[in-house]
PDB file of C-alpha atoms in Angstrom:
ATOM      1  CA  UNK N 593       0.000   0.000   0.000  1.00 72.00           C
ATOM      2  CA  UNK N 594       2.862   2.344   0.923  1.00 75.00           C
ATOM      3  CA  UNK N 595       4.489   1.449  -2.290  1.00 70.00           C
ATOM      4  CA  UNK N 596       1.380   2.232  -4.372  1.00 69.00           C
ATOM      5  CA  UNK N 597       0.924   5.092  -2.516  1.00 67.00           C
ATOM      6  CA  UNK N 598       4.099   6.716  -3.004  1.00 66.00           C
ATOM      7  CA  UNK N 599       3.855   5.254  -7.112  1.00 65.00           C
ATOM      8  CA  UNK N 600       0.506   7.125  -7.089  1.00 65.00           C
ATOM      9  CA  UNK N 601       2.086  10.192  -5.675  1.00 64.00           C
ATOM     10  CA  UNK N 602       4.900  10.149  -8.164  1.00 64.00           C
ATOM     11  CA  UNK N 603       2.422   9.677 -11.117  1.00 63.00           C
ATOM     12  CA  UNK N 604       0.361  12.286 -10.122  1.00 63.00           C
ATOM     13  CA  UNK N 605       3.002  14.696  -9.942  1.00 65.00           C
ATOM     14  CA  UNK N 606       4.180  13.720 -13.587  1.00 65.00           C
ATOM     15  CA  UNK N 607       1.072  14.332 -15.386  1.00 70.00           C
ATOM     16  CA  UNK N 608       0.305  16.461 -17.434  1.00 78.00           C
ATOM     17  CA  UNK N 609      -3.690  16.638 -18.339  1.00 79.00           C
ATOM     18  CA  UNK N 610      -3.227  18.053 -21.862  1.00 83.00           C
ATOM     19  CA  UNK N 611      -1.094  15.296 -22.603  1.00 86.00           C
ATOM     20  CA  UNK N 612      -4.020  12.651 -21.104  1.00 85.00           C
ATOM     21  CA  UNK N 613      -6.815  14.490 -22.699  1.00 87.00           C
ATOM     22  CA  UNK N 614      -4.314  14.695 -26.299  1.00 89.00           C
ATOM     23  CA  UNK N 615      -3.717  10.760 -25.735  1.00 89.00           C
ATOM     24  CA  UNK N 616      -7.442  10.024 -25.054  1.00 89.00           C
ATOM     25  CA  UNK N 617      -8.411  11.951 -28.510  1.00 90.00           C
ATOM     26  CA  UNK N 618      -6.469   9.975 -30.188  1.00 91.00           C
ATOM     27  CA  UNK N 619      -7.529   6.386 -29.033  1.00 91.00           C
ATOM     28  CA  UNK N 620     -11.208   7.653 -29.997  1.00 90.00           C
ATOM     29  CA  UNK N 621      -9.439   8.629 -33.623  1.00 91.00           C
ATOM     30  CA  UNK N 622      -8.520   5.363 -33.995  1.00 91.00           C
ATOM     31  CA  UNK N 623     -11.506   3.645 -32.901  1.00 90.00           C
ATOM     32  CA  UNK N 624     -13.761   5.826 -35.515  1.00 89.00           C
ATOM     33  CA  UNK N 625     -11.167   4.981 -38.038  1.00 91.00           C
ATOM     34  CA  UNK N 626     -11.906   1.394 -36.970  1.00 90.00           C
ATOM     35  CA  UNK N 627     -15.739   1.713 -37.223  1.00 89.00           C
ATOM     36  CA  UNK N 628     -15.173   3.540 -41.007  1.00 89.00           C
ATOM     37  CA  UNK N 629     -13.040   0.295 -41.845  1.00 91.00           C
ATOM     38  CA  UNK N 630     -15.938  -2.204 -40.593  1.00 89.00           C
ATOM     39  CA  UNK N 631     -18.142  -0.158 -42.835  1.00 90.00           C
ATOM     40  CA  UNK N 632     -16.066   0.096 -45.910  1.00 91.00           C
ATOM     41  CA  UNK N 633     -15.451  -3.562 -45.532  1.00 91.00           C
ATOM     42  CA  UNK N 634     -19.424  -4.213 -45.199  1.00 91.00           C
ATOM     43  CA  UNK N 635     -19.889  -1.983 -48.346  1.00 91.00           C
ATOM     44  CA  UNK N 636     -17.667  -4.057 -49.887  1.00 92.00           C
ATOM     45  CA  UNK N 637     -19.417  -7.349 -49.162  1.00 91.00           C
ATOM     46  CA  UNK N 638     -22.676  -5.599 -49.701  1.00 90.00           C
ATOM     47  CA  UNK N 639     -21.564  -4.860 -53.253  1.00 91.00           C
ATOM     48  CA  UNK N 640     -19.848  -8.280 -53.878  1.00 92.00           C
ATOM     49  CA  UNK N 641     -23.284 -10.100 -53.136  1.00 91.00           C
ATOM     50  CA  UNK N 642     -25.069  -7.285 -55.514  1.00 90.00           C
ATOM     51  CA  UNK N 643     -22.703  -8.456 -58.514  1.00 92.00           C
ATOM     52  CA  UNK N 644     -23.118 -12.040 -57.836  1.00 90.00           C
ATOM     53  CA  UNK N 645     -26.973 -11.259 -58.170  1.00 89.00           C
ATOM     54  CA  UNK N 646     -26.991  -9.735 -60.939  1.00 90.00           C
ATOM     55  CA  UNK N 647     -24.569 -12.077 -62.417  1.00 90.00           C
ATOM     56  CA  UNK N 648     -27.293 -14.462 -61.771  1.00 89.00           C
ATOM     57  CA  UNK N 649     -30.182 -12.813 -62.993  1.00 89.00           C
ATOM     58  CA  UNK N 650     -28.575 -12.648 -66.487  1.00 90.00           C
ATOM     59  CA  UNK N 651     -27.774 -16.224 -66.509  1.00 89.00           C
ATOM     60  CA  UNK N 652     -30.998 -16.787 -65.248  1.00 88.00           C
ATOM     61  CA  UNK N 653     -32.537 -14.886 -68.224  1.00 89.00           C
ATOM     62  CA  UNK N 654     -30.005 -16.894 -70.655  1.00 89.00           C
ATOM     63  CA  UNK N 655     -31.827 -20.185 -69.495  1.00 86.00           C
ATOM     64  CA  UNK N 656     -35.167 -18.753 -70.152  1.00 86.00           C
ATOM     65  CA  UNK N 657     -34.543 -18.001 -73.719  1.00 86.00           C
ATOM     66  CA  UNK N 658     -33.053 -20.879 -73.923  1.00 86.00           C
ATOM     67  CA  UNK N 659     -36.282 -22.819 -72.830  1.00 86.00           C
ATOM     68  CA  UNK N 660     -38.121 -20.994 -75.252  1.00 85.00           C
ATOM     69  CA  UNK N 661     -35.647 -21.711 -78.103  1.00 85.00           C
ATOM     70  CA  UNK N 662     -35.795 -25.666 -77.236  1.00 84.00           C
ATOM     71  CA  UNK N 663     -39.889 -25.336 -77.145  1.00 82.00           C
ATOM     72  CA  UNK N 664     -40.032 -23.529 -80.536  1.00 84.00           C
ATOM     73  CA  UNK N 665     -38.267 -26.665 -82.207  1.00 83.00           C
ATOM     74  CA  UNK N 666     -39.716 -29.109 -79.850  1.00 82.00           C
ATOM     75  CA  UNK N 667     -36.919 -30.367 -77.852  1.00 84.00           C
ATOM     76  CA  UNK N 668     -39.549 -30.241 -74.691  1.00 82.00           C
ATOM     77  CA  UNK N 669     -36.627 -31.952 -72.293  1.00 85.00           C
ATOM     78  CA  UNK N 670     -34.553 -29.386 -73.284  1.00 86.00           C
ATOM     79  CA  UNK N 671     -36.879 -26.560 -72.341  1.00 85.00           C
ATOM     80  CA  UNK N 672     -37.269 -28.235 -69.397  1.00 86.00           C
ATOM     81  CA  UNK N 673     -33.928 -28.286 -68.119  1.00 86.00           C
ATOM     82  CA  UNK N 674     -33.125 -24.730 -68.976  1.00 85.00           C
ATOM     83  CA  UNK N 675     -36.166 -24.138 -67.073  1.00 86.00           C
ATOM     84  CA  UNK N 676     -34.604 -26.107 -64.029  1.00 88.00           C
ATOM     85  CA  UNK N 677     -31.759 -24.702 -63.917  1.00 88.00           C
ATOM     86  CA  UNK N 678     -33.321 -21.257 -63.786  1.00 87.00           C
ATOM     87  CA  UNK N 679     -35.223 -22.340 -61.090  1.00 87.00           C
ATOM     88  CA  UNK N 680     -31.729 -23.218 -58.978  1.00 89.00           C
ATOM     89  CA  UNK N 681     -30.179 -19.712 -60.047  1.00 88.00           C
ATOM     90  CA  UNK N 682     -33.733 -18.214 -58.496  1.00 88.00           C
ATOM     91  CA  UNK N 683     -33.066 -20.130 -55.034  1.00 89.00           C
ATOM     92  CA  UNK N 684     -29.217 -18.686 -54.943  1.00 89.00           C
ATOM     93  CA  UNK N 685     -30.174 -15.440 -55.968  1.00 89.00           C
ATOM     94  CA  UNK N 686     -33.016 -15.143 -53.295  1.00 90.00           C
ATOM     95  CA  UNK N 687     -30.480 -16.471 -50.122  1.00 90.00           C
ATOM     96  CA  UNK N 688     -28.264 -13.620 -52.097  1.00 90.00           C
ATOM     97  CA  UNK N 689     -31.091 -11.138 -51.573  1.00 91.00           C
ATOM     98  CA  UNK N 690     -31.442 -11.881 -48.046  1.00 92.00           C
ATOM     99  CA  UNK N 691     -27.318 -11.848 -47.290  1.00 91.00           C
ATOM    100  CA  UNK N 692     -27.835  -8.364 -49.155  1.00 90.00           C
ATOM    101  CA  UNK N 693     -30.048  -7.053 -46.659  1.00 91.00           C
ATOM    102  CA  UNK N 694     -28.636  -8.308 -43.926  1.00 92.00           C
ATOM    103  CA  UNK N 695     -25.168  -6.744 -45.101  1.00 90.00           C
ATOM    104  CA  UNK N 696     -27.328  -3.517 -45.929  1.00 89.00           C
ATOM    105  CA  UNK N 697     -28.873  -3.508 -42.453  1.00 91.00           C
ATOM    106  CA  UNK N 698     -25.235  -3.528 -40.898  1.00 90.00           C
ATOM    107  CA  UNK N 699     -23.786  -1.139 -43.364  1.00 89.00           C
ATOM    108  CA  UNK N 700     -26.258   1.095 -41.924  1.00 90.00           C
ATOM    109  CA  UNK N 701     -25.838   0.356 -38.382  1.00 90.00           C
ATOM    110  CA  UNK N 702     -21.904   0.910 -38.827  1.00 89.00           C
ATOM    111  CA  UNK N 703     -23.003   4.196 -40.628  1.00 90.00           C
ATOM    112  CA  UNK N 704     -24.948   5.655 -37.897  1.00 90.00           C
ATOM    113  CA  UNK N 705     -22.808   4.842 -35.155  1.00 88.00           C
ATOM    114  CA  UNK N 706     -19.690   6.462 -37.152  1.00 89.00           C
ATOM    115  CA  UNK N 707     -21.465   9.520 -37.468  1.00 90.00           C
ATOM    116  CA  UNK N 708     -22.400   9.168 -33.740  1.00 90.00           C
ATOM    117  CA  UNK N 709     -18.765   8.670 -33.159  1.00 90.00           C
ATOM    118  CA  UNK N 710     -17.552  11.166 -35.515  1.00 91.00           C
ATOM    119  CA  UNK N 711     -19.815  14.160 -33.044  1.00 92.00           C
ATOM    120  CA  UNK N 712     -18.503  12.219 -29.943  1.00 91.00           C
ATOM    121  CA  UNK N 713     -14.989  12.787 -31.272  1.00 91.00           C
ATOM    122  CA  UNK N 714     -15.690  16.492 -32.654  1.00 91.00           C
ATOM    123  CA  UNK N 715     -17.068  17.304 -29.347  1.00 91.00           C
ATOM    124  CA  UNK N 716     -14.492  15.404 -27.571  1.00 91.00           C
ATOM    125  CA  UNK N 717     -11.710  17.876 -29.432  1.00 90.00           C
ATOM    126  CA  UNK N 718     -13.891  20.678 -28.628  1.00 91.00           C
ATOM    127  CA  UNK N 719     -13.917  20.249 -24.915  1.00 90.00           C
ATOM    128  CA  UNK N 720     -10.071  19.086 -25.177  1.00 89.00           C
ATOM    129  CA  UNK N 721      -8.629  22.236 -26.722  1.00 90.00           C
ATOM    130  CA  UNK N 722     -10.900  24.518 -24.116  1.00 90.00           C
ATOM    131  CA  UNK N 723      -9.934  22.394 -21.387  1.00 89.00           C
ATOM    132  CA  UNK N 724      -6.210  22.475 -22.239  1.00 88.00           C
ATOM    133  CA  UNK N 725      -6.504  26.046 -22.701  1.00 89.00           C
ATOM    134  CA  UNK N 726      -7.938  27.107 -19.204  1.00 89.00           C
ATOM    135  CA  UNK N 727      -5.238  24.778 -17.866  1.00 85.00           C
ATOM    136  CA  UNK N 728      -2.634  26.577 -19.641  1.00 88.00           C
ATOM    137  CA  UNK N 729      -3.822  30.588 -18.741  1.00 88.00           C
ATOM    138  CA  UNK N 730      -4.321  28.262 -14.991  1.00 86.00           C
ATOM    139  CA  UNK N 731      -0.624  27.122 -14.608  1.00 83.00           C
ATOM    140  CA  UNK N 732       0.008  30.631 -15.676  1.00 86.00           C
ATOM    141  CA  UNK N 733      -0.904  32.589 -13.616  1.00 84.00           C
ATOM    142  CA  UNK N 734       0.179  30.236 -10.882  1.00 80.00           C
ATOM    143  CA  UNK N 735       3.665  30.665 -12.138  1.00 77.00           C
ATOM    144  CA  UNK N 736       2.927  34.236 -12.295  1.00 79.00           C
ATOM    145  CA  UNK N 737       1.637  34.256  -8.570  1.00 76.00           C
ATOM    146  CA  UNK N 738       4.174  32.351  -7.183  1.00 69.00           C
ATOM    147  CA  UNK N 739       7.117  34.493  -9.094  1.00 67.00           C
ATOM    148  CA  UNK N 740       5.134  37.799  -7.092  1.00 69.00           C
ATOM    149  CA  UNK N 741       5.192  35.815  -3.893  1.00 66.00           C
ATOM    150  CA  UNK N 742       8.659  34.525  -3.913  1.00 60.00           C
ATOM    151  CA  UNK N 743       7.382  31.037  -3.222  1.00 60.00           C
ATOM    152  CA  UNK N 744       7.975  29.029  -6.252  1.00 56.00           C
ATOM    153  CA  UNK N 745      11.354  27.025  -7.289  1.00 58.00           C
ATOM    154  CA  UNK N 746      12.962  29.408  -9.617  1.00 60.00           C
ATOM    155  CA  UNK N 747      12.386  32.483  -7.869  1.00 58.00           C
ATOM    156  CA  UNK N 748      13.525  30.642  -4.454  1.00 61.00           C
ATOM    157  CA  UNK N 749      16.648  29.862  -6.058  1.00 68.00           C
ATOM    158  CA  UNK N 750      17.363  33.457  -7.230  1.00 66.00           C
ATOM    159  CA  UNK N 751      16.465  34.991  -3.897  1.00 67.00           C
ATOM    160  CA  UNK N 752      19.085  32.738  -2.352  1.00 74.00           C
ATOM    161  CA  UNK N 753      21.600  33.164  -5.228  1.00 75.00           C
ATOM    162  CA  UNK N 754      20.745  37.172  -4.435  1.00 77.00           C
ATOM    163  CA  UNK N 755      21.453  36.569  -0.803  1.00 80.00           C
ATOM    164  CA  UNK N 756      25.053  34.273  -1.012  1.00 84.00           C
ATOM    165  CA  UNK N 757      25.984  37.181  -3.461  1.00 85.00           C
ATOM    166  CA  UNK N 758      25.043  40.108  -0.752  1.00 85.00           C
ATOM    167  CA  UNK N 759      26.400  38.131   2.152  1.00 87.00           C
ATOM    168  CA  UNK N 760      29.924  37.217   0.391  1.00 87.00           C
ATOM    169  CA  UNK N 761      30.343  40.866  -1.163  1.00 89.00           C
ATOM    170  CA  UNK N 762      29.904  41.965   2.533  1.00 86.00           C
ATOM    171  CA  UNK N 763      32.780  39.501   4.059  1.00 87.00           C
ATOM    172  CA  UNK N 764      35.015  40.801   1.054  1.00 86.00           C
ATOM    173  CA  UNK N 765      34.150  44.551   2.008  1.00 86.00           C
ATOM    174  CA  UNK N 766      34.807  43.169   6.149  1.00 86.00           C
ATOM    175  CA  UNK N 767      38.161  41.876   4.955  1.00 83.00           C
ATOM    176  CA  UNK N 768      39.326  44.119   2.236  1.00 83.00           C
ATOM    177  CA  UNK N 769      39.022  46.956   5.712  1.00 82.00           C
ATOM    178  CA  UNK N 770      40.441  44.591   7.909  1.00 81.00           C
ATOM    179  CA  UNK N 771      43.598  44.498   5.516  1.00 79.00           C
ATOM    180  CA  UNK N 772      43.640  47.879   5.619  1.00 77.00           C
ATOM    181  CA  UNK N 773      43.845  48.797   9.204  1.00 77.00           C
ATOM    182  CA  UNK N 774      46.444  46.267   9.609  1.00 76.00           C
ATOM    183  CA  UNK N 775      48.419  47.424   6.730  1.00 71.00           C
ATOM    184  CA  UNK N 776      48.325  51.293   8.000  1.00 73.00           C
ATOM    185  CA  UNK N 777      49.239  50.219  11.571  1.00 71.00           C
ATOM    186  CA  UNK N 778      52.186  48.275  10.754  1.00 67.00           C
ATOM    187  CA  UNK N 779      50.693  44.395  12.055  1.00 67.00           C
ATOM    188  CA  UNK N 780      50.965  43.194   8.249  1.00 65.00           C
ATOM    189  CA  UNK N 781      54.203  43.974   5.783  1.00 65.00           C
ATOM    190  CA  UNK N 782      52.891  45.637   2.740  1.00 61.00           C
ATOM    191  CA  UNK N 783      54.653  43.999  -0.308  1.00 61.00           C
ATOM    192  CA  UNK N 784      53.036  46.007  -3.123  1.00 60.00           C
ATOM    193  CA  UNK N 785      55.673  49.266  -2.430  1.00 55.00           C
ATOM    194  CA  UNK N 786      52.893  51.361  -1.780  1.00 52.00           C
ATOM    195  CA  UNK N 787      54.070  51.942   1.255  1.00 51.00           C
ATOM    196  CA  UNK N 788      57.860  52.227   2.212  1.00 50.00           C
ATOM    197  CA  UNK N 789      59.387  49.179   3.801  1.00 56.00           C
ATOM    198  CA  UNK N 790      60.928  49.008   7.559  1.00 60.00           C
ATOM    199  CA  UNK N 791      64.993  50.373   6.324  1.00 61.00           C
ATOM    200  CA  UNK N 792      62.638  53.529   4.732  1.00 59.00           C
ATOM    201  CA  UNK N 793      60.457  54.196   7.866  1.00 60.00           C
ATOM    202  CA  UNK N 794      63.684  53.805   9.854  1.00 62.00           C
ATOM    203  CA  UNK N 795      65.245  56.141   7.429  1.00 59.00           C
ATOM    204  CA  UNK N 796      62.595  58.856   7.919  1.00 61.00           C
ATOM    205  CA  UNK N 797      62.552  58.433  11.683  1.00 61.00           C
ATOM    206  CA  UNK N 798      66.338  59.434  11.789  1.00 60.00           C
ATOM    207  CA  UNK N 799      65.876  62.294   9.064  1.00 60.00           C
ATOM    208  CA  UNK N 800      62.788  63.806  11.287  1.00 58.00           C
ATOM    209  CA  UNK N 801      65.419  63.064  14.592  1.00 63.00           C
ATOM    210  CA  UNK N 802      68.293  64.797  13.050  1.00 68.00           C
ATOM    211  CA  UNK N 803      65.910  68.056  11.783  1.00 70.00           C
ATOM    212  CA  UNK N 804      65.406  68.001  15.850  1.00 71.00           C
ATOM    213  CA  UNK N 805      68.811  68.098  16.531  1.00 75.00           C
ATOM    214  CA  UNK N 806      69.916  70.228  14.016  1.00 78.00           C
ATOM    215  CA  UNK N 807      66.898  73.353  14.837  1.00 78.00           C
ATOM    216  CA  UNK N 808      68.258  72.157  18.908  1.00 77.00           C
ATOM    217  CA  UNK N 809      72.078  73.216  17.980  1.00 80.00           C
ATOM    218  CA  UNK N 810      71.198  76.441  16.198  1.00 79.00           C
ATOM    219  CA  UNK N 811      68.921  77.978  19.003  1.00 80.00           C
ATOM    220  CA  UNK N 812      72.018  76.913  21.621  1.00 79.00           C
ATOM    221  CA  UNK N 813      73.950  78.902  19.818  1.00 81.00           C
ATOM    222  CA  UNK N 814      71.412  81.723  19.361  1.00 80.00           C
ATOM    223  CA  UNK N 815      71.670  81.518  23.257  1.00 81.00           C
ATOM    224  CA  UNK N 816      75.202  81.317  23.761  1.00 76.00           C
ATOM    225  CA  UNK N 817      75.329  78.026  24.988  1.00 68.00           C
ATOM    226  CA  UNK N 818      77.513  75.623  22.532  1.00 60.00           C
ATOM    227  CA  UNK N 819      78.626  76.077  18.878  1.00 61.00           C
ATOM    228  CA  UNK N 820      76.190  76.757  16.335  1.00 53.00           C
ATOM    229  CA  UNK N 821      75.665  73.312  14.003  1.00 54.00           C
ATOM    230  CA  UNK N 822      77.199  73.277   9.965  1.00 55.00           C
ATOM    231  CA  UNK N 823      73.944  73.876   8.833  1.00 50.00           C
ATOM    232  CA  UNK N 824      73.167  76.658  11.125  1.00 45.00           C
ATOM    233  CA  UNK N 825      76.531  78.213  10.364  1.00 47.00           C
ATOM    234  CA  UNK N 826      75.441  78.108   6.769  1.00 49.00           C
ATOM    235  CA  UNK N 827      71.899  79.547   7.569  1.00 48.00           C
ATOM    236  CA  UNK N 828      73.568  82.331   9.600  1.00 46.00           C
ATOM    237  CA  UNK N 829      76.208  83.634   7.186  1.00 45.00           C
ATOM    238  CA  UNK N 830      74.430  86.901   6.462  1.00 45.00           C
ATOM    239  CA  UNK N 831      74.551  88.071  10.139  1.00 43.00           C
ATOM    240  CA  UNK N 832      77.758  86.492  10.602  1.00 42.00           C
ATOM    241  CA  UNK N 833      79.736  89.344   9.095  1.00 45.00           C
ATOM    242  CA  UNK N 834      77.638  91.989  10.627  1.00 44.00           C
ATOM    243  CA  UNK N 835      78.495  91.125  13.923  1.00 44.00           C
ATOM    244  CA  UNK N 836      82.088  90.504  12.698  1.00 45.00           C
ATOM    245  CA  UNK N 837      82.829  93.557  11.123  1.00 45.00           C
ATOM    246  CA  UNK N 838      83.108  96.075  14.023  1.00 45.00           C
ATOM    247  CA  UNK N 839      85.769  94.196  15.747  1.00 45.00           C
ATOM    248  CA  UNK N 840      87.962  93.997  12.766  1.00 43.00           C
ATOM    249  CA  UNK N 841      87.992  97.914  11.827  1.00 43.00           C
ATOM    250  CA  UNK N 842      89.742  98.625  15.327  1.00 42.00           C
ATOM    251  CA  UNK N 843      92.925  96.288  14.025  1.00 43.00           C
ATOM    252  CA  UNK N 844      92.993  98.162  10.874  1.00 40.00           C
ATOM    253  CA  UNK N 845      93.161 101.101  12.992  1.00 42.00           C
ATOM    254  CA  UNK N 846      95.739 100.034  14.856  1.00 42.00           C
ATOM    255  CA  UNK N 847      98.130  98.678  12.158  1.00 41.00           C
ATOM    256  CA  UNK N 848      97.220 102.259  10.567  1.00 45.00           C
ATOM    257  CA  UNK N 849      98.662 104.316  12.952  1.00 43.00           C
ATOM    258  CA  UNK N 850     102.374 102.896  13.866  1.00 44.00           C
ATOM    259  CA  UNK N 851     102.488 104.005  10.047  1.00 44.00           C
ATOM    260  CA  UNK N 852     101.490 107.193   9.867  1.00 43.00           C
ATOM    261  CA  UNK N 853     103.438 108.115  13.179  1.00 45.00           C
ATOM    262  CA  UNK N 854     106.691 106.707  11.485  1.00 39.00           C
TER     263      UNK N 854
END
């Protein structure tokens, strides 16, 4: 029962009723073509017995002029057996008759009930095609309902194919920033030379610490409290002379005037 249950199940889920209703139009094609066979094959009978009757009646009439030929020159026994035998084709030709009818009467019994078949089949494919095409505008607009609602296969898929999509490009975005912060505080080595490299950064450290040092030295000296640095020296050279001027005019001076007193 289980078995047949599930089978059931299974079959009923496979079929298709324009496919049933298509198969069950075409058994009833066949069986009219059937019945229009049985009747050709009747008519044929029918008109087989009609030529054998008629093929009798003319032989029948050949053995009554006959008789009448063998009376007019007195062969009496000869008359008489034409007359026989005329009276044998009679018997066949009436048990003909009778198989005629009889073939005539099913002929057009076999008629009828083709044409009866032929409206059963006409209305048949009438009720087929409207009934397979309600079931068609039916399963669509169940397919269009459920593509609305979300709920059928297809559309199910494609929401969830929509959703892995979303939810992956959002774990690339989380780990594409990730990178980033790590990258920008140091934790990860960046190896695409967008950034410089540790000798670089400890390159730039010392050139910031020696700018320190350097503007340090020059405001000691400023102050009077150790030796200017090179670079200072060189930034000060236009007040250097200034300042050193004054103090060199008094040994001109005094060279001068030993001279002019000798």
């Amino acid at each position: 029962m289980i078995f047949k249950s599930k089978a059931n199940k299974a079959l009923d889920k496979m079929e298709d009723p324009r496919e049933t209703l298509d198969y069950s139009y075409q058994r009833q094609l066949e069986l009219l073509q059937k019945v229009r066979r049985g009747v050709a094959d009747v008519a044929t009978s029918r008109k087989r017995v009609e030529l054998q009757i008629n093929g009798l009646e003319q032989q029948a009439k050949r053995y009554e002029e006959q008789g009448r030929k063998a009376l007019s020159v007195g062969r009496e026994d000869l008359a008489r057996e034409a007359l026989q035998r005329r009276s044998n084709l009679q018997t066949q030709m009436a048990d003909l008759k009778v198989q005629h009818d009889n073939l005539q009467a099913e002929e057009e019994k076999l008629t009828t009930a083709s044409q009866r078949l032929q409206a059963k089949v006409d209305a048949f494919r009438t009720k087929k095609e409207t009934i397979k095409a309600t079931y068609t505008a039916a399963e669509a607009q169940t397919r269009i309902n459920e593509a609305f609602s979300g709920i059928s296969e297809e559309m199910g898929d494609v929401g969830l194919a929509i959703q892995r999509a979303e939810d992956k490009t959002a774990q690339m975005q989380a780990r594409a920033g990730a990178i980033d912060e790590l990258l920008a505080s140091g934790a990860l080595d960046d190896y695409s030379g967008t950034r410089g490299d540790d000798i670089q950064a400890e390159l730039d450290r010392m050139g910031g610490g020696m700018d320190v040092e350097l503007e340090l030295a020059r405001m000691k000296a400023e102050l009077g409290q150790g030796p200017a640095p090179q670079g200072a020296i060189e930034q000060g050279q236009q007040q250097a002379p200034s300042q050193q001027q004054p103090q060199q005019q008094p040994q001109t001076q005094q060279y001068r005037q030993p001279g002019e007193g000798a």
